Each structure stands twice: as structure tokens, then as C-alpha cells.
Amino acid sequence: MRVQKSILCAAAAIFLASAAPCYAGKVVVEGSTTVLPIAQRAAEVFMDDNPQVEISVRGGGSGVGIASLLAGTCDIADSSRPIKEKELEDAVSRGKDPKANVIAMDGIAVIVNPSNPVKSLTKKQLKDIYTGKISSWSALGGSGPIVAVSRDSSSGTFEAFGELALDKEKVRPDALMEASNQAVASVVAKTPGAIGYVGIGYINDSVKALELNGVYPSKETVLRNRYALSRPLFMYTNGKPDGDCKSFLDFIMSKQGQILVEKEGYIPLGG
Amino acid sequence: MKSSISKESVYASIFGILAFACLFFLAGITLVLFKEGLPLFAKVSPWDFLAGTAWYPTHEDSEFGILPLLAGSLWVTAGAMLVCLPLGIGSALYINEIAGNTQKAVLKPLVELLAGIPSIVFGFFGMVVVAPFLQRLLHIPTGLCAFTASLILGIMAVPTVCSLSEDALSYVPASYREASLALGATRWETLIKVVLPAAGSGISTAAILGVSRVMGETMTVLMVSGGAAIIPRSFFQPVRPLTSTIAAEMGEAAVGSTHYQALFAIAMVLFTLTFIFNIAAEILSRRYRLKLGLQR
């Protein structure tokens, strides 16, 4: 009997803890893998300054984050796209009120293998490559077959790319589908004929970023709205952020937080 | 005396419940699969689902044709069998028939150790080492293709095939071998014409369970097969098997959406396929036991 009682107590405690988000110094952040590096870095620094607060950060993708926010299993949902109408309807039916907080800007860079002589593409050419109209680099100043690398259809970057670059047309069926930005970059780095797209934060020396319509993907071109493939990054909260959620978001929006944003390779809002 | 009987019956019922729990889980899983998957066919006809050639689950103009995924699974499975059957059966023959006791004591546990390596490790190894190596070696556009997936899955299935084949070989009565050798057959003739046929259906069982293992493998194929939903025309094209499609997309599919139901329907197809394979393996192994007069 006593055992049962203590199990009941524990269950009740777990239930209460999960029912009261942003409570007792614990913040759960979940969602987009694009926002993940910012959230992780910011959480580390924030926890150093505020040891009483425990922030746990998980990836999973924008959709997963928003679904968790609506289910009440996370406090902040990272997302690389605005919330969908369907998700908003779902939120209303569950009595939730998701609020968008723009925390940084991101550009989607088109990358190729460093051995590829091609330096720039037009948006039209990019679209033709990804919809399957162009299949060889020879039409673009290089040589060999094009290996198109895409993110999996469930990623926020895939959706953003589909809208910004492909005008919602379908990606060619023979494109390789990779599960993360790192995976795309590593496949492109190891495959001479590959082309891929990643968040600007994932450009590194092992791949080459291309100019698009003559504009190189950079902080400046994204903030000035000159680079075609750019987008805001969100942290969604349920209602207006309060308590530790608010202090964490305030920290990210602060000068110190935005320096971290830049260090992780994204574009801080102030420029 | 009385108390010991009641104790016995308590133990019996506890273990009975444990044994039937398995059945309960199986029934639960089947029920959920069909409950979540079947509503798909109110929106997409079974024909369009099974024979459709385009898989665009998240597009506005969505298409749910799993033929490319089915073809991807079958290609990879067939390729993996080409790798694992010679390796698995060959090593079983060596371990059981040729190796001495010391070699046997080392080899068998080592082969079985291969089964203990997590599939993600195989996948990572395939993605980072094998795929780029094959891409340079064979001058193919990308190393993430059906060939690489087959190779790695084939190696992963070797322990299953080897260990079950070895069991089958060890059940062949010694009298068969002795009779053959006594008639003047060489060791090789005995092996190929007597032992192998006698263990034949046991080895077939091993092969079929190997097929199930390969077909159900998820993490490794997700990482090395490339993930392109096309019907492959060669082993060097990327493929997107059924399992990796579910793994890659389930996380983002909204619960109850057509996409979600389609993923459950894919799981139904996979479940049916492996179910058929397992039944076939069971029938074969039963026939084999009868043939050798074994009561097991």
C-alpha cells in the first residue's frame, strides 16, 4: 500500500511538473535543426550566468518543435519557418496561443564541391537544376553529371528552399535526401559533381558557396534583402513569454546574445 | 505438499502471462498499424498507392506512390543477399566442417559479435568511409547508392545467416558423413553432395531470415542509400527504401494527416512482407526437421 502511494505521488509530481511549463527554473527548447546551434550556444552561456535555470535544448525539426509546443512538452519551439495555418488551427483547438519571436536571420546558401569551376548561378538555373531540367554541369560551365542533394521533405530548410527557390515546384525525384545541414555539406564536400543547399551558418572551407543572380550569400546581402534565399528564424512561445522563458529570449535578443548568433554563422538582427 | 502445488501453479501462470504478453504486443501493434494506415485508402486508391511512381508526400499537389520505395527495398535486399549468402553460408561451412576446434571456438563468437555492432555505426562507417571510397574507385556520380547500401547491409546480415546455417549443418547426423566417406566419396563431395543438401532447408531458413533482417533494417539504409525516390535502373543509383522513408518522415508528419496515414500504410506493407518471409522460414524449417527425423 505504501509503495502504491509513493508511486502515485511520483506520478502526480511528474504530471504537475509537465503541466506547468517555465516553472521551477526549467526551460525546454525544441525544434528546427537550423536554429539548434543558436539555441545550444545561448543556453550554455545563459546557464553559466543563471545557474538556477536549467535549459534543455533538442533538435528534431521545425514541425516537431511546434507540435511539442502545442502538446505542452516544450516551452520554446525553434522554427525556421512561420507557423502553418493548420498548426494554428490545431493550436486554437487546444487552447494554445503561439507567439512568434524573430531571433535572427538566415540565408540558404547554394553550395558545390570546391573542385567545381562554376562560381555563380541564376535563380532560374538553380530552379532548373533542382526540378530536373538541367542534369549536367556542362551547360553551366563545368563538366560531368549533376548530383543534386536536398534536405529531407520533412525539414524546414526543404520547405523554405521549395518556396524561395523552386516556386513550390517539385524537387527532382533522383535528388539525394539528407537528414541534416551537416550531412548535406559533408556529402557535397565528398562528391565532385554535387550541388546542395544549407543554412549560411553551415558554409565551411570544405564546400564552395555560389553567387545567386550575382549576389554572394553573406550577412550584408541577407540583411539588405538583396540575397534571394533568405528567411527569418523564430522561437515560438505559448502566449507572451514570461518567467525564465522571457529572460532566455531577452538574453538572445540582447547584444551579447546576438554576438552568439553571429558566432554561430547566422545573421544578427541589428546587422 | 499442497502448498508446493499451489506454488507451482502460481509460477506456471506467471510465466504463462509473460509468454502471452508477446502475443498481446503483436496484436496491439497489428491493430494500431491497420487502424492508422487503412483510412489512407479513402483518400488514395490502393492501386495509386502500390503502383504510383511518384512520392511527394509534403508537396501541395501531394502524391503517394510507393512503387519507387518498394523497388528500392527490393533492390537493396537482393543486392545484400548476393553479398551475405556466399559470405554467411561459406563461413558456416568452414566453421562447421573444416575448422578445427580451436578455430571454431574463436570464429563463431567473432562472427556473432558482428551482430552486436549497432546499425548506426555501420551507417556512419558507410557514409563517411565506404561511400566516398566507392565513388572514387568506380567513378560513379555518388557513393550513396543501392550498391553501397547492399554491400553494408549484406555484411550486417552475415551473422544471422552464418549462425543459423551453422546450426543447420551441425544437426546433420554424423552417420550421413560417415556413410558418404565410407562409400569412397572425398571430403569435398561429401560436403557438397551430402551435407549441404541435408541441411538445405535449414540453410534456406537462414537465408529467408537474413532477407527479413535486411528488409527491416532502417538506420543504415537511411544513411547510405541516398534517399532518392526513383525506380532504380542500376545498382549505382540512389534509392529510398520503405523503412528509411518512415524513419525520415514520421517525425514531421502531422498526426492524422494523409502523410501520416501513408507512412502507416507503408509500415503495413513492410509488416506483410516480413510476415510472409517469416512464415516461409517457419514452414521450411519444419519440413527440414521432419526430413532429418528431428524432434524439436
XYZ file of C-alpha atoms in Angstrom, chain B:
296
model
C 2.537 -30.997 -0.487
C -0.469 -28.855 -1.083
C 1.412 -25.627 -0.767
C 4.033 -26.769 -3.278
C 1.316 -27.500 -5.829
C -0.177 -24.051 -5.463
C 3.291 -22.553 -5.760
C 3.771 -24.499 -8.963
C 0.533 -23.189 -10.374
C 1.480 -19.618 -9.441
C 4.772 -19.960 -11.301
C 3.016 -21.559 -14.238
C 0.521 -18.758 -14.512
C 3.204 -16.046 -14.151
C 5.268 -17.483 -16.964
C 2.132 -18.140 -18.970
C 1.217 -14.472 -18.727
C 4.743 -13.478 -19.781
C 4.572 -15.791 -22.798
C 1.194 -14.494 -23.851
C 2.313 -10.876 -23.362
C 4.240 -11.276 -26.611
C 1.047 -12.184 -28.405
C -0.646 -9.217 -26.814
C 2.052 -6.847 -28.110
C 1.897 -8.367 -31.583
C -1.869 -7.989 -31.682
C -1.598 -4.407 -30.395
C 0.962 -3.418 -32.996
C -1.002 -5.012 -35.828
C -4.180 -3.334 -34.675
C -2.601 0.136 -34.464
C -0.863 -0.263 -37.828
C -4.092 -1.087 -39.600
C -6.188 1.395 -37.663
C -3.857 4.281 -38.578
C -2.956 3.087 -42.068
C -6.211 1.876 -43.592
C -8.013 5.268 -43.605
C -5.488 6.309 -46.267
C -7.353 4.279 -48.840
C -10.381 6.504 -48.506
C -8.228 9.301 -49.976
C -5.706 7.436 -52.150
C -6.747 4.325 -54.055
C -4.767 1.163 -53.195
C -3.679 0.971 -56.827
C -2.304 4.534 -56.847
C -0.565 3.773 -53.563
C 1.074 0.500 -54.586
C 1.716 1.241 -58.259
C 2.163 5.030 -58.216
C 5.655 6.071 -59.305
C 5.952 9.429 -57.531
C 6.432 10.012 -53.789
C 5.806 13.686 -52.916
C 4.147 13.464 -49.515
C 4.619 17.060 -48.376
C 4.014 18.891 -51.643
C 0.779 20.856 -52.085
C -0.089 18.598 -55.007
C 0.867 15.517 -52.988
C 1.450 12.086 -54.481
C 1.695 8.866 -52.502
C 3.059 6.247 -54.898
C 5.277 3.728 -53.113
C 6.471 1.762 -56.155
C 9.878 3.542 -56.084
C 10.206 2.808 -52.351
C 9.198 -0.827 -52.831
C 11.643 -1.133 -55.722
C 14.344 0.478 -53.576
C 13.771 -2.045 -50.775
C 13.787 -4.984 -53.194
C 16.949 -3.851 -54.996
C 18.839 -3.331 -51.775
C 17.607 -6.631 -50.345
C 18.532 -8.561 -53.490
C 21.959 -6.941 -53.547
C 22.532 -7.612 -49.869
C 21.670 -11.286 -50.394
C 24.312 -11.511 -53.128
C 26.806 -10.332 -50.518
C 25.651 -12.170 -47.416
C 24.685 -15.613 -48.765
C 28.146 -16.598 -50.054
C 29.804 -14.989 -47.036
C 27.400 -16.370 -44.466
C 26.991 -19.898 -45.823
C 30.664 -20.123 -46.782
C 31.821 -19.195 -43.314
C 29.254 -21.570 -41.768
C 30.627 -24.426 -43.896
C 34.152 -23.591 -42.890
C 33.347 -23.257 -39.198
C 31.311 -26.448 -39.050
C 33.095 -28.760 -41.453
C 36.683 -27.688 -41.888
C 37.847 -25.577 -38.964
C 39.442 -27.328 -36.010
C 38.046 -26.904 -32.543
C 40.333 -24.001 -31.636
C 39.476 -22.063 -34.786
C 35.805 -22.798 -34.270
C 35.951 -21.523 -30.693
C 37.351 -18.226 -31.934
C 35.477 -17.778 -35.223
C 31.910 -18.396 -34.158
C 31.791 -15.875 -31.314
C 33.586 -13.344 -33.511
C 31.018 -13.654 -36.302
C 28.270 -13.309 -33.728
C 29.990 -10.238 -32.324
C 29.397 -8.592 -35.705
C 25.689 -8.791 -34.928
C 26.242 -6.713 -31.815
C 27.537 -3.650 -33.647
C 24.764 -1.026 -33.649
C 23.352 -0.297 -37.089
C 24.086 3.418 -36.732
C 27.793 2.563 -36.562
C 27.526 0.613 -39.807
C 25.636 3.530 -41.322
C 28.176 6.101 -40.219
C 31.050 3.962 -41.465
C 29.258 3.517 -44.795
C 28.527 7.200 -45.201
C 31.922 8.547 -44.202
C 34.306 5.848 -45.424
C 32.757 3.365 -47.873
C 30.623 5.707 -50.000
C 33.373 8.246 -50.839
C 35.817 5.379 -51.441
C 33.477 3.593 -53.882
C 32.646 6.876 -55.580
C 36.333 7.487 -56.389
C 37.103 3.833 -57.139
C 34.198 3.239 -59.538
C 33.919 6.803 -60.935
C 30.221 6.968 -60.156
C 28.426 10.296 -59.550
C 27.733 9.448 -55.901
C 28.687 6.671 -53.486
C 25.330 6.941 -51.701
C 23.511 4.375 -53.810
C 21.907 0.940 -53.823
C 25.304 -0.715 -54.270
C 26.825 0.715 -51.093
C 23.631 0.023 -49.145
C 23.593 -3.598 -50.396
C 27.223 -4.110 -49.500
C 26.868 -2.840 -45.946
C 23.512 -4.480 -45.256
C 24.902 -7.714 -46.668
C 27.740 -7.627 -44.167
C 25.308 -6.803 -41.363
C 23.214 -9.878 -42.203
C 26.193 -12.266 -42.245
C 25.916 -13.192 -38.523
C 22.229 -14.127 -38.905
C 22.850 -16.293 -41.954
C 26.129 -17.762 -40.717
C 24.977 -18.667 -37.256
C 21.671 -20.223 -38.394
C 23.341 -22.124 -41.259
C 25.966 -23.390 -38.869
C 23.220 -24.677 -36.571
C 21.572 -26.387 -39.552
C 24.863 -28.024 -40.549
C 25.503 -29.224 -37.014
C 22.121 -31.003 -36.974
C 23.113 -33.180 -39.945
C 23.720 -36.556 -38.281
C 27.348 -37.714 -38.270
C 26.163 -41.020 -39.762
C 25.431 -39.194 -43.080
C 29.017 -38.025 -43.347
C 30.434 -41.366 -42.213
C 28.321 -43.268 -44.733
C 29.389 -40.971 -47.549
C 33.069 -41.166 -46.666
C 32.807 -44.944 -46.253
C 31.463 -45.200 -49.803
C 34.668 -43.591 -51.004
C 33.428 -40.034 -51.533
C 36.030 -37.321 -50.948
C 35.538 -34.756 -48.215
C 34.540 -32.154 -50.823
C 31.989 -34.489 -52.436
C 30.567 -35.320 -49.024
C 30.258 -31.640 -48.207
C 28.602 -30.584 -51.467
C 26.506 -33.656 -52.284
C 25.513 -34.946 -48.864
C 25.863 -32.437 -46.031
C 24.710 -29.335 -47.891
C 21.541 -30.925 -49.351
C 20.715 -32.476 -45.966
C 20.984 -29.065 -44.314
C 19.359 -27.409 -47.332
C 16.064 -26.311 -45.882
C 17.757 -25.184 -42.672
C 20.056 -23.018 -44.745
C 17.082 -21.717 -46.723
C 15.502 -20.727 -43.430
C 18.690 -18.878 -42.562
C 18.586 -17.086 -45.917
C 14.958 -16.072 -45.517
C 15.541 -14.737 -42.007
C 18.516 -12.859 -43.476
C 16.142 -11.310 -46.023
C 13.780 -10.222 -43.226
C 16.682 -8.725 -41.339
C 17.869 -6.734 -44.353
C 14.409 -5.617 -45.373
C 13.628 -4.311 -41.896
C 16.945 -2.535 -41.376
C 16.387 1.203 -41.123
C 19.167 3.376 -39.798
C 21.918 2.099 -42.059
C 19.934 2.421 -45.283
C 18.729 5.838 -44.228
C 22.350 6.955 -44.071
C 23.890 5.243 -47.097
C 21.189 4.669 -49.716
C 20.946 8.292 -50.851
C 17.209 8.608 -50.282
C 16.040 9.413 -53.818
C 12.529 8.107 -54.519
C 13.191 6.738 -58.007
C 12.783 3.287 -59.503
C 16.462 2.353 -59.864
C 17.735 1.129 -63.214
C 21.157 0.221 -61.878
C 22.841 -0.563 -58.573
C 24.682 2.733 -58.789
C 21.621 4.927 -58.452
C 20.411 6.286 -55.123
C 17.310 4.589 -53.695
C 14.818 5.230 -50.916
C 13.722 2.013 -49.207
C 10.428 1.709 -47.297
C 11.993 1.695 -43.837
C 14.117 4.790 -44.242
C 11.129 6.679 -45.653
C 9.184 6.046 -42.463
C 12.167 6.953 -40.284
C 12.939 10.157 -42.161
C 9.387 11.450 -42.397
C 7.442 10.260 -39.356
C 8.902 12.966 -37.119
C 7.416 15.765 -39.183
C 4.148 14.234 -40.349
C 1.173 15.846 -38.588
C -0.753 13.195 -36.626
C -3.818 12.059 -38.584
C -2.768 13.719 -41.852
C -2.753 11.854 -45.153
C 1.048 11.739 -44.993
C 0.905 10.172 -41.516
C -1.588 7.568 -42.708
C 0.536 6.853 -45.780
C 3.554 6.160 -43.545
C 1.473 3.728 -41.505
C 0.300 2.123 -44.751
C 3.969 1.682 -45.711
C 4.502 0.034 -42.347
C 1.579 -2.287 -43.177
C 3.283 -3.266 -46.429
C 6.576 -3.909 -44.622
C 4.822 -5.867 -41.900
C 3.066 -8.033 -44.506
C 6.308 -8.667 -46.411
C 8.333 -9.705 -43.358
C 5.362 -11.726 -42.095
C 5.327 -13.715 -45.342
C 9.080 -14.264 -45.126
C 8.886 -15.449 -41.536
C 6.022 -17.860 -42.288
C 8.015 -19.238 -45.215
C 11.042 -19.707 -42.968
C 8.914 -21.487 -40.380
C 7.399 -23.864 -42.953
C 10.810 -24.671 -44.423
C 12.447 -25.328 -41.070
C 9.563 -27.580 -40.018
C 9.906 -29.624 -43.181
C 13.631 -29.839 -42.574
C 13.218 -31.173 -39.065
C 10.842 -33.841 -40.350
C 13.270 -34.814 -43.053
C 16.043 -35.459 -40.580
C 13.684 -37.060 -38.101
C 14.489 -34.414 -35.500
C 12.043 -33.681 -32.747
C 12.464 -30.102 -31.719
